[in-house]
Coordinates of C-alpha atoms and ligand atoms in Angstrom, one line a residue:
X179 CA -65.7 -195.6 -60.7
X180 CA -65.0 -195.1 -64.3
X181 CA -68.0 -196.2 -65.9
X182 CA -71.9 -196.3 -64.6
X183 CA -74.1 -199.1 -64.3
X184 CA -75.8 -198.3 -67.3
X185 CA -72.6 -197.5 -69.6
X186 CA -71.8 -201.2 -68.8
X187 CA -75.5 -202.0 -69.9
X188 CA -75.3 -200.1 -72.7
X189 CA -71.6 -201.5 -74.0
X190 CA -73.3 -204.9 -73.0
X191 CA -76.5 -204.1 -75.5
X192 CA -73.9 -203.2 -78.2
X193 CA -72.3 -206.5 -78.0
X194 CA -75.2 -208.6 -78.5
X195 CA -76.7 -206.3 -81.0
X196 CA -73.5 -207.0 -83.4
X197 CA -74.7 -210.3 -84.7
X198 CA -78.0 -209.3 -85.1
X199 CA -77.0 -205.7 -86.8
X200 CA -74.2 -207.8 -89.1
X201 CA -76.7 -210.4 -90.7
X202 CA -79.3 -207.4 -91.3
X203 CA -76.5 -205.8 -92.8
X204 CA -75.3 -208.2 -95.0
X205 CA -79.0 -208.0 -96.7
X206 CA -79.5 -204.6 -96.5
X207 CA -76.6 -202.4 -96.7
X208 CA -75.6 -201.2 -100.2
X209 CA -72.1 -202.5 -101.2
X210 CA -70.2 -202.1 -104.3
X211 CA -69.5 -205.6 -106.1
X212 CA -65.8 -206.5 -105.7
X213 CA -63.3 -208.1 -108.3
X214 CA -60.5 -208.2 -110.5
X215 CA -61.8 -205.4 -113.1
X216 CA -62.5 -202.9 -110.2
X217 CA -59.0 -201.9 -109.7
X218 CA -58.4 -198.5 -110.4
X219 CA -56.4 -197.4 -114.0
X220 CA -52.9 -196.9 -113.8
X221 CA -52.0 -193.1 -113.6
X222 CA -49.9 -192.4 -117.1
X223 CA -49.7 -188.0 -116.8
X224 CA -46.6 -186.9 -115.2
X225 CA -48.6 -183.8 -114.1
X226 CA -50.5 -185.7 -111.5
X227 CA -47.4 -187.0 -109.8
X228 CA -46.3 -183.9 -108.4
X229 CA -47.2 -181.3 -105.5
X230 CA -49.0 -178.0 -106.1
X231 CA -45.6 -176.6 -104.3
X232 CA -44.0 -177.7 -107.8
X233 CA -47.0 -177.5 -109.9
X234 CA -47.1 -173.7 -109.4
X235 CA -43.7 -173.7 -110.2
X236 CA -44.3 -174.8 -113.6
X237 CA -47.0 -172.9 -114.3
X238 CA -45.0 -169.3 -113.1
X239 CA -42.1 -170.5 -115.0
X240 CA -44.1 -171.1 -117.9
X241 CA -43.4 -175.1 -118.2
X242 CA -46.7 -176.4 -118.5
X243 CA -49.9 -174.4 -118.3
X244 CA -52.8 -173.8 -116.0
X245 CA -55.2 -175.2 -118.5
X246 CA -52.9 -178.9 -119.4
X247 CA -53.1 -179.3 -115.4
X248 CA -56.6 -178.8 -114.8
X249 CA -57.6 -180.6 -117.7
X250 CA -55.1 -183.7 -116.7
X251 CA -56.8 -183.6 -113.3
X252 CA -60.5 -183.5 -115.1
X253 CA -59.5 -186.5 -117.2
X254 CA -57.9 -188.4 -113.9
X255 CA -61.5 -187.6 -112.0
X256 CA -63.7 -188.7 -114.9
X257 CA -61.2 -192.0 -115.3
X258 CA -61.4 -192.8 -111.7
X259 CA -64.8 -191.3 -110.1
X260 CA -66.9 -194.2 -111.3
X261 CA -65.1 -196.5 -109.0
X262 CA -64.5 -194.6 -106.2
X263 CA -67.9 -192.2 -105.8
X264 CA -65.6 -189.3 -104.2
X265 CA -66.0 -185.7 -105.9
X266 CA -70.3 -185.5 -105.9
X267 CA -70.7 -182.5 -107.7
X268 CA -67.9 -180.6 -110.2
X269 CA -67.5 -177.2 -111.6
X270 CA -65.0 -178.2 -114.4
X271 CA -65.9 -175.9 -117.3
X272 CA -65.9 -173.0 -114.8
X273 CA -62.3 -174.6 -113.7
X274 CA -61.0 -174.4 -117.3
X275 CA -61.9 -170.7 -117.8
X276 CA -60.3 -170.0 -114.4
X277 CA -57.5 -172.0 -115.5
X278 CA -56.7 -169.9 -118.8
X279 CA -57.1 -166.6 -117.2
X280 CA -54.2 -168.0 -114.5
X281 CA -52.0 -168.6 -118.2
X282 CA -53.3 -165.0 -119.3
X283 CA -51.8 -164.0 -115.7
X284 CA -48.6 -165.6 -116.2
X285 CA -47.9 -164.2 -120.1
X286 CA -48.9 -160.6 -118.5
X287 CA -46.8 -160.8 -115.7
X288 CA -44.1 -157.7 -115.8
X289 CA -42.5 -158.4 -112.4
X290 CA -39.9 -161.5 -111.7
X291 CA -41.2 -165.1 -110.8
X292 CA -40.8 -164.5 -107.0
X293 CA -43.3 -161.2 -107.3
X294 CA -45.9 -164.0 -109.1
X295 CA -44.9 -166.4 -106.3
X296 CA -45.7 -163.7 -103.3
X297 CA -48.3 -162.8 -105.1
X298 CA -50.1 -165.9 -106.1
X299 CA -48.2 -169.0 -104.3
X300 CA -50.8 -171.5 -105.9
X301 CA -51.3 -169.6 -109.0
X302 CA -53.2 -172.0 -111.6
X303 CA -53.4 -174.8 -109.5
X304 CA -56.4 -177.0 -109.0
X305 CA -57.7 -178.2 -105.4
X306 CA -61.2 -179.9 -104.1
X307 CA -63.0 -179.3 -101.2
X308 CA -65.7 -181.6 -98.9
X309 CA -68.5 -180.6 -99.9
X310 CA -69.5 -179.6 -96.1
X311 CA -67.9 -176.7 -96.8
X312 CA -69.1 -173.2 -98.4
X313 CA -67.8 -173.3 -102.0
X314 CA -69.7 -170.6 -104.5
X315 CA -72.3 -172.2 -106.3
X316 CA -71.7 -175.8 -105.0
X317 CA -74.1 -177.7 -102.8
X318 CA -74.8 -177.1 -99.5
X319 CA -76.2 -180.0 -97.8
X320 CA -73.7 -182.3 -96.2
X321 CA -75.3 -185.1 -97.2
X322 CA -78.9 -184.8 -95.6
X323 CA -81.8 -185.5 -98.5
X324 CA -83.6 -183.2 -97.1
X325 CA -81.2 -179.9 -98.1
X326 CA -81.1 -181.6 -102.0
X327 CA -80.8 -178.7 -103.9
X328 CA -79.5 -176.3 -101.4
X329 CA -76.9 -174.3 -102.8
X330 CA -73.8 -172.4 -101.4
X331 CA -73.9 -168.5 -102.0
X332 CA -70.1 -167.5 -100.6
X333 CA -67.1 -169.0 -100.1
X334 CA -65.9 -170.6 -96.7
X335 CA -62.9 -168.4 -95.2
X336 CA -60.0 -171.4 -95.9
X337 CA -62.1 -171.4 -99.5
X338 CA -61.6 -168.1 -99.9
X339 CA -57.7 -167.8 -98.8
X340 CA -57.0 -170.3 -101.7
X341 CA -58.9 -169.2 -104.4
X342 CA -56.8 -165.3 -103.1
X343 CA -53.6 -167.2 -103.6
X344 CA -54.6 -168.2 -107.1
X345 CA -56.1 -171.8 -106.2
X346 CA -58.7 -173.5 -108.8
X347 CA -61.6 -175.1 -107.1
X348 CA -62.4 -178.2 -109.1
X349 CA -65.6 -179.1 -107.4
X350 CA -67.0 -180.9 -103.8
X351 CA -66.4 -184.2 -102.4
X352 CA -68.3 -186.5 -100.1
X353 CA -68.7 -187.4 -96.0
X354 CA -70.3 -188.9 -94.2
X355 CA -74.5 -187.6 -93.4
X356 CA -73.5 -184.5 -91.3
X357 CA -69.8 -185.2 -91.1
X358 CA -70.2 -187.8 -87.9
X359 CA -69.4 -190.8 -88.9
X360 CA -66.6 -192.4 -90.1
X361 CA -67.5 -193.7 -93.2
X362 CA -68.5 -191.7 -96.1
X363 CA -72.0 -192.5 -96.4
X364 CA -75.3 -190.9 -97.4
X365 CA -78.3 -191.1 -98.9
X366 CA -78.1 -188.3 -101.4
X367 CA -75.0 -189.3 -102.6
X368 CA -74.2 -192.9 -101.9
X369 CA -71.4 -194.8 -100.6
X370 CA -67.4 -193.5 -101.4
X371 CA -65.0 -196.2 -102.1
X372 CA -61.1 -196.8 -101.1
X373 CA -59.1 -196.8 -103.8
X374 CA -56.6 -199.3 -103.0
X375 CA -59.7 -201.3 -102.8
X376 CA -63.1 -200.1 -103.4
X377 CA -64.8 -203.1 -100.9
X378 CA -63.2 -200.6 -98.4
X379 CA -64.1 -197.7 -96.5
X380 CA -62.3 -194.6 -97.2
X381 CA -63.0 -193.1 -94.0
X382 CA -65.0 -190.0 -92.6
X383 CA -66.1 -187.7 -92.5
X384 CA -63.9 -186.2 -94.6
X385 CA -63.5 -189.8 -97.1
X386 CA -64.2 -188.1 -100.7
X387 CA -61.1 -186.2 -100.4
X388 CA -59.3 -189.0 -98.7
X389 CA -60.5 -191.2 -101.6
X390 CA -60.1 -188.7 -104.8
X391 CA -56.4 -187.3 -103.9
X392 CA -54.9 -191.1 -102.8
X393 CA -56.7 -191.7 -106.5
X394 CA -54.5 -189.0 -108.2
X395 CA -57.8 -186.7 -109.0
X396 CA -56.4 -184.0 -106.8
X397 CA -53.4 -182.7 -105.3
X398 CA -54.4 -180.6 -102.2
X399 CA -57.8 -180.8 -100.4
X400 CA -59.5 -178.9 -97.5
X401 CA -61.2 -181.0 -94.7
X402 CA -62.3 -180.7 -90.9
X403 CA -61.8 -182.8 -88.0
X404 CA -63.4 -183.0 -84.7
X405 CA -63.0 -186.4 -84.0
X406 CA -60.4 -187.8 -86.8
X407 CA -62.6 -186.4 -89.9
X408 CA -59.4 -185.6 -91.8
X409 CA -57.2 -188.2 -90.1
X410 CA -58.9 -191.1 -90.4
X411 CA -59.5 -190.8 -94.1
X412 CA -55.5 -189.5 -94.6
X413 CA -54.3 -192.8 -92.8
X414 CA -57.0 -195.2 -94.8
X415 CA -56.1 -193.9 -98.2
X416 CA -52.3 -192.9 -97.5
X417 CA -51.6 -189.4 -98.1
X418 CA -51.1 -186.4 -95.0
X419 CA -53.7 -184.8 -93.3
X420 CA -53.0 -182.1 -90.6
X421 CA -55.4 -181.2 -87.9
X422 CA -53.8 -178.2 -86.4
X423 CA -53.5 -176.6 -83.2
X424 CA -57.2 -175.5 -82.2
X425 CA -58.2 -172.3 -83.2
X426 CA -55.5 -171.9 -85.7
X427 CA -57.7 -171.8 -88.7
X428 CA -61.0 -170.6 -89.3
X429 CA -64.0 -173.2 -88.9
X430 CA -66.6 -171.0 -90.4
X431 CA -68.7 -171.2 -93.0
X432 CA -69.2 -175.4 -92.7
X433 CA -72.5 -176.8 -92.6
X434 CA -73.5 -178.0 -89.8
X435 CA -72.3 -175.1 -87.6
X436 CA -70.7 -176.2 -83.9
X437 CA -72.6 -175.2 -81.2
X438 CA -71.7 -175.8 -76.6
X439 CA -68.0 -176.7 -76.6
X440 CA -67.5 -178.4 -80.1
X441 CA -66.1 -174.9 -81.2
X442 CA -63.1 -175.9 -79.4
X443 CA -62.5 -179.1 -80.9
X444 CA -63.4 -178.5 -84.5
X445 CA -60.5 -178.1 -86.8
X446 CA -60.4 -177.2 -90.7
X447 CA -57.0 -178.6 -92.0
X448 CA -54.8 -179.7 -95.1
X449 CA -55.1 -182.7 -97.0
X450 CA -52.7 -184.0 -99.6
X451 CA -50.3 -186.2 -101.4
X452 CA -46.9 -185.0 -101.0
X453 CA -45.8 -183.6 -97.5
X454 CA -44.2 -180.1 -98.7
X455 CA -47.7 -179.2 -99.6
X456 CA -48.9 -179.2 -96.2
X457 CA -48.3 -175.9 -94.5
X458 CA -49.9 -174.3 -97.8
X459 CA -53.7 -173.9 -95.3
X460 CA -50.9 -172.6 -92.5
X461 CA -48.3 -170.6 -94.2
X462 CA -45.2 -172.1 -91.6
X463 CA -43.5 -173.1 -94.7
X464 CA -40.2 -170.7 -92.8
X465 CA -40.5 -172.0 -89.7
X466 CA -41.1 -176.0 -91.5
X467 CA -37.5 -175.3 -94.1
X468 CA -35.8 -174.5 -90.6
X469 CA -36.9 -177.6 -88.0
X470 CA -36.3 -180.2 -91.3
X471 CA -32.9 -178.4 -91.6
X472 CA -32.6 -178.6 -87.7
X473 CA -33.7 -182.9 -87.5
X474 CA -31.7 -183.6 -90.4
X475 CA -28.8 -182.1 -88.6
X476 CA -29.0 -183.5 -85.1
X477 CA -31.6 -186.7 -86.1
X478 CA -30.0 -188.5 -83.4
X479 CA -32.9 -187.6 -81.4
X480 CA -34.1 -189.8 -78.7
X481 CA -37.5 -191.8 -78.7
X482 CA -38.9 -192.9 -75.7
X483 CA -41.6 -195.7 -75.0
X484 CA -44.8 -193.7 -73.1
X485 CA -47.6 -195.2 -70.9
X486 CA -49.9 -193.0 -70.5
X487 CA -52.9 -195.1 -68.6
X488 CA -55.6 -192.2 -68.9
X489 CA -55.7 -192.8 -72.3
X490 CA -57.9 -195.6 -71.5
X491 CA -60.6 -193.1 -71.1
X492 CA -60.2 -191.5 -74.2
X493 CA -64.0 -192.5 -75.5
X494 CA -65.7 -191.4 -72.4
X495 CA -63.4 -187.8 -72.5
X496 CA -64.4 -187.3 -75.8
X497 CA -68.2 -188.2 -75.7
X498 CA -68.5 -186.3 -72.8
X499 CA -66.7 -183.2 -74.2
X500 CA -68.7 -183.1 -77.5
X501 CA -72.0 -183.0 -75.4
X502 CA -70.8 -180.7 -72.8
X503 CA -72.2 -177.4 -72.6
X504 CA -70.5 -174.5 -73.3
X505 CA -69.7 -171.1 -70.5
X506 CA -73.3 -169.9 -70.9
X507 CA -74.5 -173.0 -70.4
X508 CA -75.9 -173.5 -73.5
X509 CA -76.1 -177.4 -75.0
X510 CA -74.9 -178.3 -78.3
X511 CA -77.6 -178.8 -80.8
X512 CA -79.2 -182.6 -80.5
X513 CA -78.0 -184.6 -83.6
X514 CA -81.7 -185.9 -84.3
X515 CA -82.3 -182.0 -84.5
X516 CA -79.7 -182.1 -87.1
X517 CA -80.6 -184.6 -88.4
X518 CA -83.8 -183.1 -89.4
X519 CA -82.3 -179.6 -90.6
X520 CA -84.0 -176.6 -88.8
X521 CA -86.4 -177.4 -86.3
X522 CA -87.9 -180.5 -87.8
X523 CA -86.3 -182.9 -85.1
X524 CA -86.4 -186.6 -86.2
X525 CA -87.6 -189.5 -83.9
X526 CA -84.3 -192.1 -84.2
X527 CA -87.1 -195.4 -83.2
X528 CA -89.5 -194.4 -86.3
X529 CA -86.2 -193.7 -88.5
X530 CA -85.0 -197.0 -87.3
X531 CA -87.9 -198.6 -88.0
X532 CA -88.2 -197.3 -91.5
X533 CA -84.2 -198.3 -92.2
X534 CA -85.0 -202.2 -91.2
X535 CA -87.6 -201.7 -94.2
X536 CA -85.2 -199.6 -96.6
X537 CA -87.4 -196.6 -96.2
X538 CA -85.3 -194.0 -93.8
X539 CA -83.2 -191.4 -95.9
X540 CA -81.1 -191.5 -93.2
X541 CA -77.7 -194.0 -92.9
X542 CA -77.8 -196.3 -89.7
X543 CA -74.3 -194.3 -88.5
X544 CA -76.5 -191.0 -88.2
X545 CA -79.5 -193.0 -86.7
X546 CA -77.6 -194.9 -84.7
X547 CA -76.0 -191.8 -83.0
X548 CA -79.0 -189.9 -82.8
X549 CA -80.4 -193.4 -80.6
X550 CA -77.1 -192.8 -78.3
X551 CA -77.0 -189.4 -77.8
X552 CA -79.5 -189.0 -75.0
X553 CA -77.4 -190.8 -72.4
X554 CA -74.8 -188.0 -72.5
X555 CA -75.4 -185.4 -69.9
X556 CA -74.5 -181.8 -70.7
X557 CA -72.1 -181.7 -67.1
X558 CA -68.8 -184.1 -67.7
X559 CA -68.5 -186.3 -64.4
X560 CA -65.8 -185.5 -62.4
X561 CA -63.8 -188.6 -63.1
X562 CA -63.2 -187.4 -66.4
X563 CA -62.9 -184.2 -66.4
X564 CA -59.8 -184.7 -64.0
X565 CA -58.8 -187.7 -66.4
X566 CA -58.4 -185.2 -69.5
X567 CA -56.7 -182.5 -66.9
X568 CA -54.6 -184.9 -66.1
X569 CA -54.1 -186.0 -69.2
X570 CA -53.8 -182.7 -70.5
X571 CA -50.8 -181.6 -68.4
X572 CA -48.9 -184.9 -68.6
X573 CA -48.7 -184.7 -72.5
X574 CA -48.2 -180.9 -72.8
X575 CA -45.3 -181.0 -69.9
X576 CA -43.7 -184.0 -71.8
X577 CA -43.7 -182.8 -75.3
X578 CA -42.8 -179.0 -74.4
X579 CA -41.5 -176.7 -77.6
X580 CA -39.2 -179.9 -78.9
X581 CA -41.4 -182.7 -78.3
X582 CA -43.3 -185.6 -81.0
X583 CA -45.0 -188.3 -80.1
X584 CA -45.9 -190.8 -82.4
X585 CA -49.5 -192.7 -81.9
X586 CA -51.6 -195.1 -84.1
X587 CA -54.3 -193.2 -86.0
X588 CA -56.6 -196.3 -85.7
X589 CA -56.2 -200.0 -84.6
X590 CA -57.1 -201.1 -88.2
X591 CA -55.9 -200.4 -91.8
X592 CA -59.2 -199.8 -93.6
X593 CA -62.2 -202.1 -92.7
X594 CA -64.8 -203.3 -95.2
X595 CA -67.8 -201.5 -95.4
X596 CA -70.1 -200.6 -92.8
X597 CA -67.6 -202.7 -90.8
X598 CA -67.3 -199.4 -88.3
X599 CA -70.8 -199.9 -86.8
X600 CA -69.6 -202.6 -85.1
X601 CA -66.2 -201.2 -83.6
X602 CA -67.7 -197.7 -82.6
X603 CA -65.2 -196.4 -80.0
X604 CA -61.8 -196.7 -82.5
X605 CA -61.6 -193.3 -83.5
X606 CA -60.9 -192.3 -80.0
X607 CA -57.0 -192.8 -80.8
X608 CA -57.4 -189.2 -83.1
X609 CA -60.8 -188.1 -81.2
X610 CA -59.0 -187.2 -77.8
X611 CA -56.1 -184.9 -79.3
X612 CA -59.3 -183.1 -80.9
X613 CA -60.1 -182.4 -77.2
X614 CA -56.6 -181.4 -76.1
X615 CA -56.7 -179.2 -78.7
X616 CA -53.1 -180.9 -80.0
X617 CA -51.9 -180.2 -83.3
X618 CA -51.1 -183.7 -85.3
X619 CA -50.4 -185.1 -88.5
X620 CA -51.5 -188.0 -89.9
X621 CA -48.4 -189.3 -92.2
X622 CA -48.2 -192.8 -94.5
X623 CA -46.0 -195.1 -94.1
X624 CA -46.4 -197.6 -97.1
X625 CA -48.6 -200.1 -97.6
X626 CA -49.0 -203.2 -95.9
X627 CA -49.1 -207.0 -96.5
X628 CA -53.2 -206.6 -98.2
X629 CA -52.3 -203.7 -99.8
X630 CA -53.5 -201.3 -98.0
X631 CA -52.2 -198.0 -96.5
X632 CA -50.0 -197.9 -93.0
X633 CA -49.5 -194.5 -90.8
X634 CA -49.3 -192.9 -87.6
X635 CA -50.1 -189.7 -85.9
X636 CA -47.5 -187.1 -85.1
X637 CA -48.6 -185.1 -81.7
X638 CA -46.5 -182.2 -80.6
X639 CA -47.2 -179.3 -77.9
X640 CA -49.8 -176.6 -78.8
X641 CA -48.7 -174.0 -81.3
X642 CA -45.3 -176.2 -82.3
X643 CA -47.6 -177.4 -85.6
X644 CA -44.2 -176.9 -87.2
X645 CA -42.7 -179.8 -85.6
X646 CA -45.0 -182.4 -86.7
X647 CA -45.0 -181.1 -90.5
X648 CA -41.4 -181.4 -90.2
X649 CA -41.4 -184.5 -88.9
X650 CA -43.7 -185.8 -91.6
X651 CA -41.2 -184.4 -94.6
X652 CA -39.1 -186.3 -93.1
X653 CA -40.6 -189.3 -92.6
X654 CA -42.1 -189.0 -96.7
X655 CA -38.4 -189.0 -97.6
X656 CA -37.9 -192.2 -95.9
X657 CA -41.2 -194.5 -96.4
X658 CA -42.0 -193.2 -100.1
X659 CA -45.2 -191.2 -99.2
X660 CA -48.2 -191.6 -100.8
X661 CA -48.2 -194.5 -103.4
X662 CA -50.5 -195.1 -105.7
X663 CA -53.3 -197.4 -105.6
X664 CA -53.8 -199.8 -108.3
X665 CA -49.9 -200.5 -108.7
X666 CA -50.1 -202.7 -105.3
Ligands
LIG37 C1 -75.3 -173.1 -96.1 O1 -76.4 -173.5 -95.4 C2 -76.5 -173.0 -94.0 C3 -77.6 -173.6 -93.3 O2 -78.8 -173.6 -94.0 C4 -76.6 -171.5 -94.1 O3 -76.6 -171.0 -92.8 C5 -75.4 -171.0 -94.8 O4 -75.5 -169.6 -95.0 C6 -75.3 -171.6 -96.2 N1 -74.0 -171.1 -96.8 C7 -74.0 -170.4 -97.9 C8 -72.6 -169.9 -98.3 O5 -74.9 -170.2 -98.6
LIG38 C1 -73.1 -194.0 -106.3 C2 -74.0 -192.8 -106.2 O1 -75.0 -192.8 -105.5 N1 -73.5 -191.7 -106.8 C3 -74.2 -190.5 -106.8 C4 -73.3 -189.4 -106.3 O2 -73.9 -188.1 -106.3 C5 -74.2 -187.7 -107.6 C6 -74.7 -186.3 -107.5 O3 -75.9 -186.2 -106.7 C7 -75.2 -188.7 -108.3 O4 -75.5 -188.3 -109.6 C8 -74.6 -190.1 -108.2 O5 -75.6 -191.0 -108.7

């Protein structure tokens, strides 16, 4: 039997809540005002309509300088960040100072551009980074009121590797409270908007950088994803996202840590406008020049219709999963623990409570988890364990070395906000590749009749990350890529 008595109870409860929940929310919930004049400003610098790939180019070869780019990205974040409440805290001055000792670099430089380039692949160029991760100086809070004025005193690892390959931080962008949800809402920094059209949800948990690059205020991005956190937010605004093969990159230094088995499933990843930027987190960009050279030379390759019936199940695997716990037996930390930051656990009915009377500093995603979490036992049921086993070796026996398969990255193109509450289970179409530990990559594929951004996920075999960046190059070169909002 696939689901208990009381999962059918609970799914049941859900359903007649949604009416309820959807007039209170129409009263309550904060929502930006929507109309003509709120359409983001054209984008008239040539500078922010290229990769970094090319935008290091430019600056090594003395084209353009460090300090024009930043500054043309500063200006495109002031123009836009009004409207779209993505980048919540900046470092810009900081940014330009970086940005002119990158030119002193560049005047000094003895050696030949490829010695800069081995050197310093990003040399100059600017990137952001959710604000869930360590950045120097920038808040550390994730979007829980009670850390307000926490500050980070390092750099995360994937921080660190680009600010070593001459990358300029321009500041931190927002998620979701604690990076579970997906919409990017809090109450220390509000609500961040889509920018193809701001009565839309940008996606979480890693929305501000979904939002600020499809906006044209940044190029390349950092995010993490264990349940479509970089995903989601690449499909609703239209640029890539990669969530690579788990335990390719380094997860630490995020707030909060993992703890039982989410270790596994938790991936930090690239986000970005223009496909050929995307291995820059990875450094593949060999092994990606060979496979595009490899499709574009046999692309008669053959694409098969799949049914795969366990991915019915996908919720219940990945549910299960995240509250498993892990060899020693240890559980992962309670959200409502969380939720309260060290030891101060919160009670979900009294924060509930306090919401219905606009009093909670908590959203009603993070509440409304914290209320579910208890009916997830630390010991998977049997049932699905052997579903995501099964799972598991059907998928990885298909797809081998050679093998992509596309899948939807969510049923919807970006709801309205708050509209997620009331279709809970639709990340599972990225969640349960988080638990087969698959790499994928979220690629656009235009826009669609409203307007809004279209894409899919490319899955390949563990390891064969390679393929799917390909595959995406590809794919830029024949749907456009990224477009930008406001031109619609
Ligand atoms: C961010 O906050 C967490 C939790 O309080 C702490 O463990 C971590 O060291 C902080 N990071 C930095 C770089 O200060
Ligand atoms: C809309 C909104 O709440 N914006 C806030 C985002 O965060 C910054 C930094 O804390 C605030 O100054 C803004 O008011």
């Amino acid at each position: 039997m696939a689901l208990t008595r009381f999962e059918r109870l609970v799914a049941w409860a859900l359903r007649a809540c949604r009416v309820f929940l959807f007039a209170v929310f129409q009263l309550l919930a904060p929502r930006p005002s929507d109309g003509p004049s709120r359409r983001l400003p054209p984008i008239t610098n040539p500078l922010l309509t290229v990769s970094g790939m090319q935008l290091a180019q430019k600056i090594r070869r003395k084209e353009v300088t460090s300090v024009e780019v930043v500054q043309a990205y500063i200006d495109r974040i002031q123009e836009v960040n009004p409207l779209i409440n993505a980048m919540v805290k900046d470092r810009f001055s900081a940014a330009l100072q970086e940005a002119a000792q990158a030119d002193r670099l560049v005047e000094e430089e003895k050696g030949s551009e490829e010695s800069l380039e081995d050197r310093l692949p990003l040399l100059g160029v600017p990137f952001t980074v959710k604000e869930a991760f360590n950045l120097q100086g920038m808040p550390n809070t994730t979007g829980l009121v009670s850390r307000r004025g926490v500050i980070s005193g390092g750099d995360a690892p994937t921080v660190t590797l680009l600010k070593r390959a001459g990358a300029i931080p321009l500041g931190v962008t927002n998620s979701s409270e604690l990076c579970m949800w997906m919409e990017s809402h809090n109450r220390l920094y509000g609500i961040t908007n889509n920018p193809y059209n701001i009565g839309r949800i940008p996606g979480g948990s890693s929305g501000g950088e979904g939002s600020i690059l499809a906006s044209g205020g940044s190029v390349i991005g950092v995010g993490s994803d264990i349940g479509g956190s970089i995903r989601l937010p690449a499909f609703f605004n239209g640029i890539f996202g990669h969530k690579p093969t788990s335990g390719v990159v380094s997860n630490e230094g995020q707030f909060p840590p993992c703890s039982g088995l989410q270790q596994d499933f938790l991936c930090t990843g690239p986000m970005c406008r223009y496909a050929e930027d995307l291995p820059l987190l990875l450094r593949l960009r060999q092994a990606q020049r060979q496979v595009v050279q490899r499709l574009e030379a046999d692309l008669g390759v053959k694409v098969e219709e799949l049914h795969i019936p366990q991915l019915r199940y996908s919720f219940h695997i990945w549910g299960a999963m995240m509250a498993a716990a892990d060899k020693d037996g240890k559980r992962p930390m309670a959200f409502a623990e969380l939720m309260g930051d060290h030891g101060k656990r919160v009670w979900p009915v009294w924060e509930l409570a306090k919401w219905i009377l606009g009093q909670s500093s908590h959203t009603m995603a993070a509440i409304g988890l914290a209320l579910v979490e208890k009916t997830q036992s630390s010991q998977p049921s049997a049932f699905i364990l052997q579903q995501k086993e099964e799972l598991q070796t059907q998928l990885e026996e298909l797809l081998g070395t050679d093998g992509v398969l596309l899948c939807p990255t969510h049923p919807h193109i970006a709801p309205k906000h708050h509209h997620p509450l009331f279709t809970p289970f639709d990340f599972s179409y990225t969640g349960i590749f988080n638990i087969l530990g698959l790499p994928v990559t979220q690629c656009p594929v235009g826009l669609g009749r409203e307007g809004l951004p279209l894409g899919l996920q490319l899955v390949a075999g563990k390891l064969q990350d390679h393929l799917t960046l390909a595959t995406a190059h590809h794919l830029e070169k024949a749907f456009g890529g990224w477009r930008e909002p406001g031109m619609a």
